Tab-separated table of C-alpha atoms in Angstrom:
chain	number	residue	atom	x	y	z
G	92	MET	CA	5.871	-47.301	-60.425
G	93	LYS	CA	6.631	-48.906	-64.574
G	94	ILE	CA	8.355	-46.209	-66.687
G	95	SER	CA	7.903	-47.361	-70.453
G	96	LYS	CA	10.905	-46.384	-72.607
G	97	VAL	CA	10.542	-43.822	-75.031
G	98	THR	CA	8.688	-44.870	-78.098
G	99	ASN	CA	10.624	-43.429	-81.003
G	100	ILE	CA	9.425	-43.958	-84.402
G	101	SER	CA	12.020	-42.352	-87.122
G	102	GLY	CA	13.458	-40.664	-84.352
G	103	THR	CA	10.286	-39.075	-83.364
G	104	VAL	CA	8.406	-40.044	-79.394
G	105	SER	CA	4.778	-40.484	-79.699
G	106	GLU	CA	3.525	-40.345	-75.860
G	107	PHE	CA	5.045	-38.611	-73.379
G	108	ILE	CA	4.799	-38.854	-69.576
G	109	LEU	CA	3.197	-37.533	-66.387
G	110	LEU	CA	5.004	-37.619	-63.743
G	111	GLY	CA	2.691	-35.977	-61.526
G	112	PHE	CA	3.406	-36.355	-57.372
G	113	PRO	CA	5.320	-39.079	-57.166
G	114	CYS	CA	5.339	-40.629	-54.131
G	115	GLN	CA	4.706	-42.725	-51.594
G	116	LYS	CA	1.071	-44.765	-51.990
G	117	GLU	CA	0.218	-43.860	-48.943
G	118	THR	CA	0.572	-40.319	-49.924
G	119	GLN	CA	-0.924	-40.361	-53.332
G	120	VAL	CA	-4.115	-42.435	-51.317
G	121	ILE	CA	-4.609	-38.364	-49.789
G	122	LEU	CA	-4.126	-37.133	-52.558
G	123	PHE	CA	-5.901	-38.475	-54.250
G	124	ILE	CA	-8.952	-38.488	-52.040
G	125	LEU	CA	-8.466	-34.847	-51.203
G	126	PHE	CA	-8.419	-33.277	-54.847
G	127	SER	CA	-11.283	-35.819	-55.696
G	128	ILE	CA	-13.589	-34.267	-52.721
G	129	ILE	CA	-12.293	-30.813	-54.285
G	130	TYR	CA	-13.484	-31.760	-58.115
G	131	ILE	CA	-16.150	-32.496	-56.642
G	132	LEU	CA	-16.839	-29.573	-55.118
G	133	THR	CA	-15.708	-27.554	-57.614
G	134	ILE	CA	-18.657	-29.307	-59.733
G	135	MET	CA	-21.176	-28.716	-57.253
G	136	GLY	CA	-20.730	-25.229	-56.555
G	137	ASN	CA	-20.301	-23.808	-60.106
G	138	THR	CA	-23.469	-25.702	-60.793
G	139	SER	CA	-25.445	-24.284	-58.616
G	140	ILE	CA	-24.641	-21.549	-59.568
G	141	ILE	CA	-25.591	-21.537	-63.040
G	142	CYS	CA	-29.392	-23.249	-61.425
G	143	ALA	CA	-29.935	-20.507	-59.124
G	144	VAL	CA	-29.363	-18.100	-62.175
G	145	TRP	CA	-31.077	-19.950	-64.303
G	146	SER	CA	-33.904	-20.386	-61.601
G	147	SER	CA	-34.591	-16.486	-60.984
G	148	GLN	CA	-36.356	-14.572	-63.028
G	149	LYS	CA	-33.844	-11.825	-60.350
G	150	LEU	CA	-30.862	-12.833	-61.449
G	151	HIS	CA	-31.449	-12.753	-64.893
G	152	THR	CA	-29.753	-9.642	-64.829
G	153	PRO	CA	-26.029	-8.723	-67.100
G	154	MET	CA	-23.666	-9.116	-64.268
G	155	TYR	CA	-25.437	-12.743	-63.720
G	156	ILE	CA	-25.914	-13.674	-67.148
G	157	LEU	CA	-21.692	-13.031	-66.572
G	158	LEU	CA	-21.872	-14.828	-63.402
G	159	ALA	CA	-23.189	-17.899	-64.733
G	160	ASN	CA	-21.031	-17.532	-67.492
G	161	PHE	CA	-18.390	-17.427	-65.382
G	162	SER	CA	-18.930	-20.876	-64.015
G	163	PHE	CA	-19.229	-22.913	-66.331
G	164	LEU	CA	-16.196	-21.940	-67.558
G	165	GLU	CA	-14.714	-22.655	-64.097
G	166	ILE	CA	-15.954	-26.303	-64.513
G	167	CYS	CA	-14.758	-27.108	-68.306
G	168	TYR	CA	-11.250	-25.650	-66.882
G	169	VAL	CA	-11.141	-28.091	-63.575
G	170	ASN	CA	-11.715	-30.741	-66.146
G	171	SER	CA	-9.249	-29.828	-68.653
G	172	ASP	CA	-6.655	-31.344	-66.592
G	173	VAL	CA	-8.151	-32.589	-63.153
G	174	PRO	CA	-9.435	-35.962	-64.912
G	175	GLN	CA	-6.277	-37.070	-65.809
G	176	MET	CA	-4.774	-35.747	-62.740
G	177	LEU	CA	-6.016	-38.378	-60.552
G	178	ALA	CA	-6.013	-40.903	-63.393
G	179	ASN	CA	-2.258	-40.861	-63.645
G	180	MET	CA	-1.952	-41.199	-59.989
G	181	PHE	CA	-2.824	-44.949	-60.161
G	182	SER	CA	-1.470	-45.823	-63.748
G	183	GLU	CA	1.695	-47.371	-63.700
G	184	THR	CA	2.799	-45.884	-67.093
G	185	LYS	CA	0.860	-42.295	-66.822
G	186	THR	CA	2.066	-41.878	-69.958
G	187	ILE	CA	-0.557	-39.660	-72.421
G	188	SER	CA	-0.107	-38.769	-76.239
G	189	ILE	CA	1.674	-36.306	-77.404
G	190	THR	CA	-1.785	-35.390	-79.667
G	191	GLY	CA	-3.545	-35.599	-75.797
G	192	CYS	CA	-0.601	-34.156	-74.243
G	193	LEU	CA	-1.184	-30.419	-77.201
G	194	LEU	CA	-5.647	-31.156	-76.513
G	195	GLN	CA	-4.790	-30.981	-73.097
G	196	PHE	CA	-2.600	-27.932	-72.965
G	197	TYR	CA	-5.075	-25.789	-76.275
G	198	PHE	CA	-7.817	-26.674	-73.440
G	199	PHE	CA	-6.886	-25.758	-70.535
G	200	PHE	CA	-4.483	-22.187	-71.471
G	201	SER	CA	-7.971	-21.411	-73.731
G	202	THR	CA	-10.063	-22.036	-70.983
G	203	CYS	CA	-8.033	-20.345	-68.500
G	204	ALA	CA	-7.188	-17.208	-71.953
G	205	SER	CA	-10.867	-17.039	-71.468
G	206	GLU	CA	-11.278	-16.601	-67.995
G	207	CYS	CA	-8.829	-13.577	-67.689
G	208	LEU	CA	-11.696	-12.119	-70.584
G	209	PHE	CA	-14.255	-13.196	-68.333
G	210	LEU	CA	-12.789	-11.095	-65.341
G	211	SER	CA	-12.233	-8.262	-67.518
G	212	VAL	CA	-15.798	-8.030	-68.813
G	213	MET	CA	-16.951	-8.541	-65.610
G	214	ALA	CA	-14.858	-5.167	-64.157
G	215	PHE	CA	-15.984	-3.514	-66.635
G	216	ASP	CA	-20.077	-4.283	-65.699
G	217	ARG	CA	-18.855	-2.729	-62.629
G	218	TYR	CA	-17.228	0.092	-63.456
G	219	LEU	CA	-20.233	0.780	-66.198
G	220	ALA	CA	-23.001	0.385	-62.896
G	221	ILE	CA	-20.658	2.103	-60.117
G	222	CYS	CA	-19.502	4.632	-62.338
G	223	GLN	CA	-22.462	5.223	-64.649
G	224	PRO	CA	-24.623	4.348	-63.127
G	225	LEU	CA	-27.869	6.796	-64.835
G	226	HIS	CA	-26.302	5.071	-68.404
G	227	TYR	CA	-26.042	1.626	-66.904
G	228	SER	CA	-29.313	0.411	-68.638
G	229	THR	CA	-28.686	1.770	-72.137
G	230	ILE	CA	-25.426	0.461	-72.428
G	231	MET	CA	-25.036	-2.938	-70.810
G	232	THR	CA	-28.304	-4.716	-73.209
G	233	HIS	CA	-29.148	-8.069	-72.305
G	234	SER	CA	-27.811	-8.026	-76.380
G	235	LEU	CA	-23.966	-6.964	-75.196
G	236	CYS	CA	-23.538	-9.292	-72.936
G	237	ALA	CA	-24.479	-11.870	-75.030
G	238	ASN	CA	-22.121	-10.529	-77.468
G	239	LEU	CA	-19.447	-10.013	-74.894
G	240	ALA	CA	-20.412	-13.753	-73.298
G	241	VAL	CA	-19.519	-14.442	-76.187
G	242	PHE	CA	-16.866	-12.638	-77.007
G	243	CYS	CA	-14.942	-14.311	-74.067
G	244	TRP	CA	-15.422	-17.923	-75.259
G	245	VAL	CA	-14.618	-17.544	-78.897
G	246	GLY	CA	-11.666	-14.744	-78.174
G	247	GLY	CA	-9.882	-17.244	-75.062
G	248	PHE	CA	-10.406	-20.193	-77.718
G	249	LEU	CA	-8.295	-18.542	-80.579
G	250	TRP	CA	-5.466	-16.719	-78.761
G	251	LEU	CA	-4.075	-20.202	-78.105
G	252	LEU	CA	-4.271	-21.500	-81.839
G	253	THR	CA	-1.387	-20.201	-83.112
G	254	PRO	CA	0.911	-20.902	-79.829
G	255	VAL	CA	-0.694	-25.398	-80.186
G	256	ILE	CA	0.395	-24.842	-83.777
G	257	LEU	CA	3.940	-23.875	-82.786
G	258	ILE	CA	4.158	-26.633	-80.620
G	259	SER	CA	3.055	-29.198	-82.245
G	260	GLN	CA	5.829	-28.180	-85.067
G	261	VAL	CA	8.126	-28.940	-82.162
G	262	PRO	CA	10.171	-31.830	-82.594
G	263	PHE	CA	10.441	-34.515	-79.908
G	264	CYS	CA	13.274	-37.233	-80.181
G	265	GLY	CA	14.028	-38.197	-75.865
G	266	PRO	CA	13.116	-37.763	-73.189
G	267	ASN	CA	9.641	-38.566	-73.174
G	268	ILE	CA	9.371	-37.740	-69.352
G	269	ILE	CA	7.271	-34.245	-68.557
G	270	ASP	CA	7.715	-33.645	-64.169
G	271	HIS	CA	4.158	-32.804	-63.932
G	272	PHE	CA	0.745	-33.159	-63.847
G	273	LEU	CA	-0.359	-31.305	-67.361
G	274	CYS	CA	1.181	-30.396	-70.198
G	275	ASP	CA	3.042	-27.275	-69.120
G	276	LEU	CA	3.781	-24.691	-72.110
G	277	GLY	CA	7.480	-25.008	-70.367
G	278	PRO	CA	8.660	-28.797	-69.703
G	279	LEU	CA	6.959	-29.839	-72.550
G	280	LEU	CA	9.304	-27.311	-74.918
G	281	ALA	CA	11.973	-28.538	-72.329
G	282	LEU	CA	12.352	-31.855	-74.289
G	283	SER	CA	12.472	-30.503	-77.903
G	284	CYS	CA	15.553	-31.957	-79.584
G	285	ALA	CA	16.837	-28.800	-80.171
G	286	PRO	CA	16.020	-25.428	-79.099
G	287	VAL	CA	13.169	-23.726	-79.796
G	288	PRO	CA	13.989	-20.380	-78.631
G	289	ARG	CA	11.418	-18.353	-81.426
G	290	THR	CA	8.488	-20.740	-80.443
G	291	THR	CA	9.256	-20.421	-76.509
G	292	LEU	CA	9.541	-15.845	-77.093
G	293	ALA	CA	6.205	-16.222	-79.539
G	294	CYS	CA	4.764	-19.471	-77.053
G	295	GLY	CA	5.697	-16.702	-74.130
G	296	THR	CA	4.924	-13.666	-75.562
G	297	ILE	CA	1.338	-14.350	-76.298
G	298	SER	CA	0.359	-16.082	-72.623
G	299	SER	CA	2.441	-12.928	-70.839
G	300	LEU	CA	0.169	-10.085	-73.159
G	301	ILE	CA	-3.842	-11.893	-72.485
G	302	ILE	CA	-2.411	-11.897	-69.195
G	303	PHE	CA	-1.289	-8.329	-68.589
G	304	ILE	CA	-3.548	-6.841	-70.560
G	305	THR	CA	-7.004	-7.766	-68.672
G	306	PHE	CA	-4.549	-7.128	-65.533
G	307	LEU	CA	-3.710	-3.615	-66.183
G	308	TYR	CA	-7.395	-2.865	-67.715
G	309	ILE	CA	-8.983	-4.545	-64.568
G	310	LEU	CA	-6.482	-2.161	-62.382
G	311	GLY	CA	-7.452	0.573	-64.046
G	312	SER	CA	-10.996	-0.218	-64.016
G	313	TYR	CA	-10.808	-0.312	-60.341
G	314	VAL	CA	-8.515	2.368	-60.116
G	315	CYS	CA	-11.683	4.492	-61.665
G	316	VAL	CA	-14.170	2.254	-59.160
G	317	LEU	CA	-12.517	3.762	-56.381
G	318	ARG	CA	-12.757	7.550	-57.196
G	319	ALA	CA	-16.341	7.146	-57.731
G	320	VAL	CA	-16.993	5.282	-54.191
G	321	LEU	CA	-14.666	8.273	-52.108
G	322	HIS	CA	-17.063	10.321	-53.404
G	323	VAL	CA	-20.072	8.799	-52.593
G	324	PRO	CA	-21.571	9.875	-49.237
G	325	SER	CA	-20.552	7.485	-46.135
G	326	GLY	CA	-23.440	4.890	-45.312
G	327	SER	CA	-25.020	2.578	-46.792
G	328	GLY	CA	-24.623	3.550	-50.261
G	329	ARG	CA	-20.761	3.214	-49.894
G	330	ASN	CA	-21.035	-0.093	-48.178
G	331	LYS	CA	-23.280	-1.656	-51.046
G	332	ALA	CA	-20.124	-0.688	-53.568
G	333	PHE	CA	-17.532	-1.602	-51.995
G	334	SER	CA	-19.683	-5.393	-51.324
G	335	THR	CA	-20.676	-5.117	-55.300
G	336	CYS	CA	-17.312	-5.258	-55.883
G	337	ALA	CA	-15.758	-6.910	-53.452
G	338	SER	CA	-16.400	-10.140	-54.198
G	339	HIS	CA	-15.012	-9.463	-58.007
G	340	PHE	CA	-11.801	-8.262	-56.431
G	341	THR	CA	-10.858	-10.963	-54.297
G	342	VAL	CA	-10.842	-13.599	-57.488
G	343	VAL	CA	-9.513	-11.623	-59.728
G	344	SER	CA	-6.658	-11.623	-56.582
G	345	LEU	CA	-6.700	-14.972	-56.344
G	346	PHE	CA	-6.254	-15.825	-59.734
G	347	TYR	CA	-3.397	-13.709	-60.621
G	348	GLY	CA	-1.832	-13.569	-57.562
G	349	SER	CA	-1.205	-17.428	-58.837
G	350	VAL	CA	-0.440	-17.027	-62.093
G	351	MET	CA	1.683	-14.087	-61.316
G	352	VAL	CA	3.527	-15.830	-59.119
G	353	MET	CA	3.712	-18.708	-61.463
G	354	TYR	CA	4.909	-16.429	-64.935
G	355	VAL	CA	7.010	-13.060	-62.876
G	356	SER	CA	8.183	-14.020	-60.127
G	357	PRO	CA	11.910	-14.553	-61.604
G	358	GLY	CA	13.113	-18.381	-60.469
G	359	SER	CA	10.150	-19.534	-59.635
G	360	GLY	CA	8.816	-21.144	-63.066
G	361	ASN	CA	12.441	-23.237	-63.259
G	362	GLN	CA	11.431	-25.544	-60.008
G	363	SER	CA	8.667	-28.291	-61.113
G	364	GLY	CA	7.587	-28.694	-56.897
G	365	MET	CA	7.136	-25.047	-56.853
G	366	GLN	CA	6.031	-24.784	-60.342
G	367	LYS	CA	3.073	-28.171	-59.750
G	368	PHE	CA	1.374	-25.912	-56.815
G	369	VAL	CA	0.693	-22.636	-58.268
G	370	THR	CA	0.143	-24.494	-60.936
G	371	LEU	CA	-1.714	-26.293	-58.423
G	372	PHE	CA	-3.400	-23.572	-56.565
G	373	TYR	CA	-4.762	-22.044	-59.915
G	374	SER	CA	-6.222	-25.314	-61.692
G	375	MET	CA	-7.755	-26.132	-58.459
G	376	ALA	CA	-8.635	-23.742	-55.557
G	377	THR	CA	-9.545	-20.450	-57.660
G	378	PRO	CA	-12.359	-22.457	-58.841
G	379	PHE	CA	-13.389	-24.159	-55.895
G	380	PHE	CA	-12.940	-20.959	-53.574
G	381	ASN	CA	-15.063	-19.113	-56.397
G	382	PRO	CA	-18.345	-20.150	-55.608
G	383	LEU	CA	-17.908	-20.411	-52.343
G	384	ILE	CA	-16.577	-15.735	-52.667
G	385	TYR	CA	-20.142	-14.909	-54.310
G	386	SER	CA	-22.512	-16.806	-53.237
G	387	LEU	CA	-21.275	-16.047	-49.616
G	388	ARG	CA	-20.701	-12.143	-50.176
G	389	ASN	CA	-24.111	-11.554	-52.189
G	390	LYS	CA	-27.286	-11.882	-50.490
G	391	ASP	CA	-30.006	-12.103	-53.887
G	392	MET	CA	-26.990	-15.195	-54.610
G	393	LYS	CA	-27.460	-16.393	-51.355
G	394	LYS	CA	-31.608	-15.773	-51.328
G	395	ALA	CA	-31.586	-17.379	-54.579
G	396	LEU	CA	-29.304	-20.835	-53.674
G	397	LYS	CA	-32.019	-21.155	-50.578
G	398	GLU	CA	-34.749	-20.479	-53.394
G	399	LEU	CA	-33.181	-23.201	-54.660
G	400	LEU	CA	-32.945	-25.130	-52.254
G	401	VAL	CA	-36.833	-25.222	-51.164
G	402	GLN	CA	-37.801	-25.581	-55.061
G	403	LEU	CA	-35.824	-28.762	-55.078
G	404	SER	CA	-37.051	-30.273	-51.643
G	405	GLN	CA	-41.218	-29.671	-52.968
G	406	ARG	CA	-40.166	-31.733	-56.498
G	407	PHE	CA	-38.338	-34.576	-54.355
G	408	PRO	CA	-39.824	-34.235	-51.232
G	409	ASP	CA	-39.230	-37.659	-49.799
G	410	GLY	CA	-36.338	-39.639	-52.224
G	411	HIS	CA	-36.761	-42.425	-50.865
G	412	ARG	CA	-40.386	-43.178	-50.542
G	413	LYS	CA	-41.685	-44.916	-52.835
């Protein structure tokens, strides 16, 4: 790999080098193929959920509208870092401009923040459906659902404005090598010319707040849901209530579990190998598993996906026949 020298203009760095996964060429090829397959399947899986919700009139309900938004968010999420990571695997310089680095940081963590908000709103939807079933249709209207979806999108991107503005004011004068596959907060601030404790504290606090506030809200929602479900007579009613929340809770566990390991487990964030692995998990694995979790555990979604396949087969009955 050819490492370019630090570009120094008036004592400032103009680009960074993302090391990614430094290993032998054969291993790089295997990783490239593996990550490419996961990336393509993630795009296809989440796109299929969006198409299923759009094509099935039965799924035009707040729960599935939120799910379709969540799937589109996952597509944006993986596109904020994976294409750059794949391109860097066979790049000789592996460079990214400071502007590009800040944009990647902003879009990656903004979509991450929006994911936290969407998971909270989806937990709220399940809470209403199970704990307030008689008032669900009057509370969770299509108008409220649309407003909540807009709030999640806008809220996530507004939340990260302050950190990215603070980081843009940090002086970088070398070295410019980031031992990561994306522009993460810790490795980026570690390259500053001088200690920036206030910026580090502010960015860490803002990131932690949205993680813990949304996690505690989801936890509280599911405590209420669990209490309500336990009062339901055993049988189909209880099983249906459990199955309604199982998919969402599995996704929450995957996402927050990996994020908590990254930002809460003592010392884990300081090890570059662990940092890369955990970031890779919540940036690639969770968006990959989400379509599988939601489609395999949901009868309505499976039915809608089958109907979508039938519609596609009828529209293109024989693609090879002229």
